[in-house]
mmCIF file of C-alpha atoms in Angstrom:
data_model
loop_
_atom_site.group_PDB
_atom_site.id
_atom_site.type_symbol
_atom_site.label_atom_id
_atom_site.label_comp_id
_atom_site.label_asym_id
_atom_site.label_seq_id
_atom_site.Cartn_x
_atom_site.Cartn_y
_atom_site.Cartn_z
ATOM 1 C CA UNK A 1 -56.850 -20.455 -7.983
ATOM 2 C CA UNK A 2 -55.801 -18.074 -5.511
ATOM 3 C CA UNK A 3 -54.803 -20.376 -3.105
ATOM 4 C CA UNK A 4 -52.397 -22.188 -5.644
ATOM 5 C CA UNK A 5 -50.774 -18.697 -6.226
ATOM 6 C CA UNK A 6 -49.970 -17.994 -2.662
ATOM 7 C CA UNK A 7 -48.420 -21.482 -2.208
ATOM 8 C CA UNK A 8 -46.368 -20.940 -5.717
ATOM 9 C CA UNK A 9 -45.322 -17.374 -4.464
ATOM 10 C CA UNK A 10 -44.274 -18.734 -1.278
ATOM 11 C CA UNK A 11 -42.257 -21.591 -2.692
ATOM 12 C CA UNK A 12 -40.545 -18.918 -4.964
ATOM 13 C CA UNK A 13 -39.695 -16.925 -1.434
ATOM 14 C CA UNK A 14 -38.424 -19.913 0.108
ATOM 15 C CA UNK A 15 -35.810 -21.059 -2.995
ATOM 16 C CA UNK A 16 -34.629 -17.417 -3.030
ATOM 17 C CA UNK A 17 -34.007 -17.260 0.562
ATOM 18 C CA UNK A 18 -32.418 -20.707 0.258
ATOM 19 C CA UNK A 19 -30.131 -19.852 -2.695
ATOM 20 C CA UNK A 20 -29.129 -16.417 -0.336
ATOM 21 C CA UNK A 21 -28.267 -18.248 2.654
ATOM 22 C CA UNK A 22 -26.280 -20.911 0.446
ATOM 23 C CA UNK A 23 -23.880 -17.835 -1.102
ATOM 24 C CA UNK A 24 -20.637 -16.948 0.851
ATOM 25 C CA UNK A 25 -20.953 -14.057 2.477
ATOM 26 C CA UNK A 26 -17.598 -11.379 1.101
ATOM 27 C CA UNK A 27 -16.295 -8.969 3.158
ATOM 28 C CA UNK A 28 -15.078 -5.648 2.358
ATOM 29 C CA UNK A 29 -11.517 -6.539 2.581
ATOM 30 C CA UNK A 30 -12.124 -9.461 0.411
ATOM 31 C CA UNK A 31 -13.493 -6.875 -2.333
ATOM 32 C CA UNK A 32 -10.320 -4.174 -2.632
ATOM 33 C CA UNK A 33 -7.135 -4.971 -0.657
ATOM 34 C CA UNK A 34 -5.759 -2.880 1.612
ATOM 35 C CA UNK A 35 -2.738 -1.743 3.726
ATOM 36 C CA UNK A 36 -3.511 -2.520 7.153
ATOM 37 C CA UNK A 37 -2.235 -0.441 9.992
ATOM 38 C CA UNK A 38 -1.127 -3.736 10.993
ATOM 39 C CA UNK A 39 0.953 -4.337 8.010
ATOM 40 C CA UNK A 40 2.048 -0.778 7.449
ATOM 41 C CA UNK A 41 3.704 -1.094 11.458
ATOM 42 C CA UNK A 42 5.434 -4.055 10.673
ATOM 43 C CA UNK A 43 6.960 -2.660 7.604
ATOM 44 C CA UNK A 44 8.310 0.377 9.733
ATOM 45 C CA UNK A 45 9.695 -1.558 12.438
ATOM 46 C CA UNK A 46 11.596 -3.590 9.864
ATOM 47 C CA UNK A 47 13.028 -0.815 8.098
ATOM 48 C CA UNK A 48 13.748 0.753 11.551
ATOM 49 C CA UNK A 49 16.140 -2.105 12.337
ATOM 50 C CA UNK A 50 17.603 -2.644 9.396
ATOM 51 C CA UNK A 51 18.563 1.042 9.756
ATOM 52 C CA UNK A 52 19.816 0.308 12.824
ATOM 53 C CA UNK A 53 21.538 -2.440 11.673
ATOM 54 C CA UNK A 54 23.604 -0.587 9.172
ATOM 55 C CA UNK A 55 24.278 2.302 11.565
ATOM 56 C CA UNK A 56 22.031 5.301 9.774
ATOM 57 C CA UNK A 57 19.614 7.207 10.696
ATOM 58 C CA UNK A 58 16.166 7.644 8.596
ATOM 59 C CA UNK A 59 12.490 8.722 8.563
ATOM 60 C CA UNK A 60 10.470 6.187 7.263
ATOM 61 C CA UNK A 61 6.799 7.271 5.896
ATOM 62 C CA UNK A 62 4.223 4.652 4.950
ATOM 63 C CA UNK A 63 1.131 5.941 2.826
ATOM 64 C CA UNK A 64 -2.056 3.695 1.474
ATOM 65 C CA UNK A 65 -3.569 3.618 -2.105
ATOM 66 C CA UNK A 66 -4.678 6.958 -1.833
ATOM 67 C CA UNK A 67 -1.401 8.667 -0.709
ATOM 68 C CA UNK A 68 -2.309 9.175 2.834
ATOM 69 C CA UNK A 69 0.037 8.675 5.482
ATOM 70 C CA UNK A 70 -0.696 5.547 7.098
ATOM 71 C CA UNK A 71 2.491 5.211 9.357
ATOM 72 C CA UNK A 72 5.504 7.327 10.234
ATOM 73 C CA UNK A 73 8.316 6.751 11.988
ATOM 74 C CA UNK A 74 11.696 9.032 12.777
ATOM 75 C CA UNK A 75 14.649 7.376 14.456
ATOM 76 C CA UNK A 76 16.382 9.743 16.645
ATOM 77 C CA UNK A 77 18.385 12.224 15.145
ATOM 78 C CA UNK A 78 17.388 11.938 11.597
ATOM 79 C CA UNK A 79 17.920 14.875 9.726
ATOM 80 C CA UNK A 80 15.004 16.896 10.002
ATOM 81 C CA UNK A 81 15.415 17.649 6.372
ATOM 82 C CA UNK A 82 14.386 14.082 5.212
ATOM 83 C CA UNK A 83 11.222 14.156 6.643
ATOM 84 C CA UNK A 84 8.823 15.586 3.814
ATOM 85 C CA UNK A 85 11.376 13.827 1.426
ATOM 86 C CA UNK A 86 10.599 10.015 2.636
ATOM 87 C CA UNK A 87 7.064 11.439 2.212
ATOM 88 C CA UNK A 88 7.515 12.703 -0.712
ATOM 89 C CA UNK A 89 9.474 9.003 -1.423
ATOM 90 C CA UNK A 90 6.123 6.682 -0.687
ATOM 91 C CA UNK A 91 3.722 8.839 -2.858
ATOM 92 C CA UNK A 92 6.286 8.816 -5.680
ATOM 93 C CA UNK A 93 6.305 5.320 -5.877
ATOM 94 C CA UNK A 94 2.477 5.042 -4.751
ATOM 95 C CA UNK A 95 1.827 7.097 -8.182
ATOM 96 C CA UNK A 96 3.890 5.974 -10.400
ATOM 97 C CA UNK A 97 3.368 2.158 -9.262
ATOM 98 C CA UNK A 98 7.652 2.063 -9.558
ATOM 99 C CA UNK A 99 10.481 2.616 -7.176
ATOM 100 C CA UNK A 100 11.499 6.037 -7.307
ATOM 101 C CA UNK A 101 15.045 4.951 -8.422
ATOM 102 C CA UNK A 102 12.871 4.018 -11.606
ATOM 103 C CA UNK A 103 11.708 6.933 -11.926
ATOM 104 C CA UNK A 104 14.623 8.821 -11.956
ATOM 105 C CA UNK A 105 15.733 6.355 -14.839
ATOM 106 C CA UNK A 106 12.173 7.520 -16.847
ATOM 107 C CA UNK A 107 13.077 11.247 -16.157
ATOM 108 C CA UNK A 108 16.936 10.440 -17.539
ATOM 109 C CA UNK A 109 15.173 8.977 -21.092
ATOM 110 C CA UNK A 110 13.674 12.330 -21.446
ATOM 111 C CA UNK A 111 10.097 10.865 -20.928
ATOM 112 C CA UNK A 112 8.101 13.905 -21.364
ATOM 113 C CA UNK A 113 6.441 15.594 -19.008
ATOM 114 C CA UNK A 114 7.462 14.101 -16.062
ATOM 115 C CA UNK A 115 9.994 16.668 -14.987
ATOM 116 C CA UNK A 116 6.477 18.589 -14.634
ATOM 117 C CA UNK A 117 4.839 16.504 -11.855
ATOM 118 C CA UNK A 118 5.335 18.102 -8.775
ATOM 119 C CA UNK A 119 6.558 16.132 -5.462
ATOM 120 C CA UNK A 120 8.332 13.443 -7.718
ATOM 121 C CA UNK A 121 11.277 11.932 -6.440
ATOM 122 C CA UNK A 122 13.347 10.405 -8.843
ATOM 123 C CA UNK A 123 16.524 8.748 -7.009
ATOM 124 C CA UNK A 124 16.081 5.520 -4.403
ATOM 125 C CA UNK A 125 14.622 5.180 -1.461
ATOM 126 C CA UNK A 126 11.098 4.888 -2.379
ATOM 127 C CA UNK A 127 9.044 1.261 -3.508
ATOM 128 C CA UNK A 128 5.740 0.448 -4.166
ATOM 129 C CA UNK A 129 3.740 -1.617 -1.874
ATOM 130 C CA UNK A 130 2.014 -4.270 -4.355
ATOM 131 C CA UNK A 131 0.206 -7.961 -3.111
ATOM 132 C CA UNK A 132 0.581 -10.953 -4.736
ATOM 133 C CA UNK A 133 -1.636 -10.337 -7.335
ATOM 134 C CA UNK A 134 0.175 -6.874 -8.399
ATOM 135 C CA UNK A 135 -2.696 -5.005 -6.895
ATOM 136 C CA UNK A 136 -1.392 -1.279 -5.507
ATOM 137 C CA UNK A 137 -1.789 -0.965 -1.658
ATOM 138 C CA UNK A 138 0.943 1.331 -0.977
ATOM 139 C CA UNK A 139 4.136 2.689 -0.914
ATOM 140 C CA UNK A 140 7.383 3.197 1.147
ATOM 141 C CA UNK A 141 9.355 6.208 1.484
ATOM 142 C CA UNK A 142 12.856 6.292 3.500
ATOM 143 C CA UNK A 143 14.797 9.129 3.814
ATOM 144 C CA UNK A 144 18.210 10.103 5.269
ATOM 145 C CA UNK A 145 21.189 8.093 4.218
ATOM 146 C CA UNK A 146 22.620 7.706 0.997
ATOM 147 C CA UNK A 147 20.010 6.459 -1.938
ATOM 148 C CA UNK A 148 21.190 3.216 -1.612
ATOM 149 C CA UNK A 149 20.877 3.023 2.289
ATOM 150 C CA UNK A 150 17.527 4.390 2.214
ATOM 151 C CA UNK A 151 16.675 1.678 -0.831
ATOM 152 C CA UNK A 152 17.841 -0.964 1.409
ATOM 153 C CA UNK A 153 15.603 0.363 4.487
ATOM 154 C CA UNK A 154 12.652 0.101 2.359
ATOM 155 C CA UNK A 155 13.246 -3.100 0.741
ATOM 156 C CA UNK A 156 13.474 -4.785 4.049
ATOM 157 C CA UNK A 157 10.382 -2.928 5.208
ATOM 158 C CA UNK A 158 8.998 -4.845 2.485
ATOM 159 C CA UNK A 159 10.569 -7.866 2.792
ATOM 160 C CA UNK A 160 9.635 -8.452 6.156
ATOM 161 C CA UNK A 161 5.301 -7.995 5.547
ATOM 162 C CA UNK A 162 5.181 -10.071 2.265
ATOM 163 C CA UNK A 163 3.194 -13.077 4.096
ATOM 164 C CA UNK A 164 1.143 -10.180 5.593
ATOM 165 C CA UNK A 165 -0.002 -8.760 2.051
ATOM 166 C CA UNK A 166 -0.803 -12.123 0.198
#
């Protein structure tokens, strides 16, 4: 009897074992998404040049899901000013999962309350960072041209990663 226990026991080990081996293995990236360093630099350098491009000068502040600054750039003489603002720019839209032009159109309906969250910036220049599946990663912040210049940076920060944050 006991040796028919030890050979059912061991054929229970082995189909367990089996059945683990058989399972795809899932990596942490595969379980949460996240903004890569990667990613975040690519985003920066396309903002940068679309700066460029337009003739402007901007800071442009990346920060990840939990409102950390991932990546920060500062073309040459960009008002110093608009530093803690393009910040201020990526958490905005980080928190409120909206651009920050949006925002400013939520404050303008009166929503109450929101005119007491500090650090909110609520005109453009500030977009979420979102995959494909609407999932928060991010946001971007740039700061140092009009609203609409800085909106532009941004958008082409974005536009330029969206194979990169699938």
């Amino acid at each position: 009897m006991e040796h028919v226990l030890k050979k059912k026991n061991g054929l229970i080990i082995v189909a367990v074992m089996t059945a683990l081996l058989r399972c795809e293995t899932v990596s942490a990236q595969d379980m949460k998404p996240f903004l890569t360093l990667k990613t975040a630099k690519a985003m920066a350098e396309a903002s940068d040049k679309k700066a460029s491009d337009m003739g402007i000068k901007v800071h442009i502040a990346i920060v990840d899901d939990g409102g950390n600054l991932k990546y920060y750039l500062r073309q040459d003489g960009a008002p110093l000013v608009a530093e803690k603002i393009s910040q201020m720019k990526a958490f905005t839209a980080l928190a409120m999962e909206k651009s920050t032009a949006e925002v400013g159109e939520i404050s303008k309906a009166e929503t109450p309350g929101i005119e007491l969250v500090p650090h909110l910036i609520k005109f453009g220049g500030g977009l979420p960072i979102k995959n494909s599946k609407g999932q928060i990663l991010g946001g971007i912040g740039v700061s140092g041209a009009s609203k609409g210049e800085d909106a532009a940076c941004a958008q082409a920060g974005l536009d330029a990663v969206k194979a990169m944050i699938k």
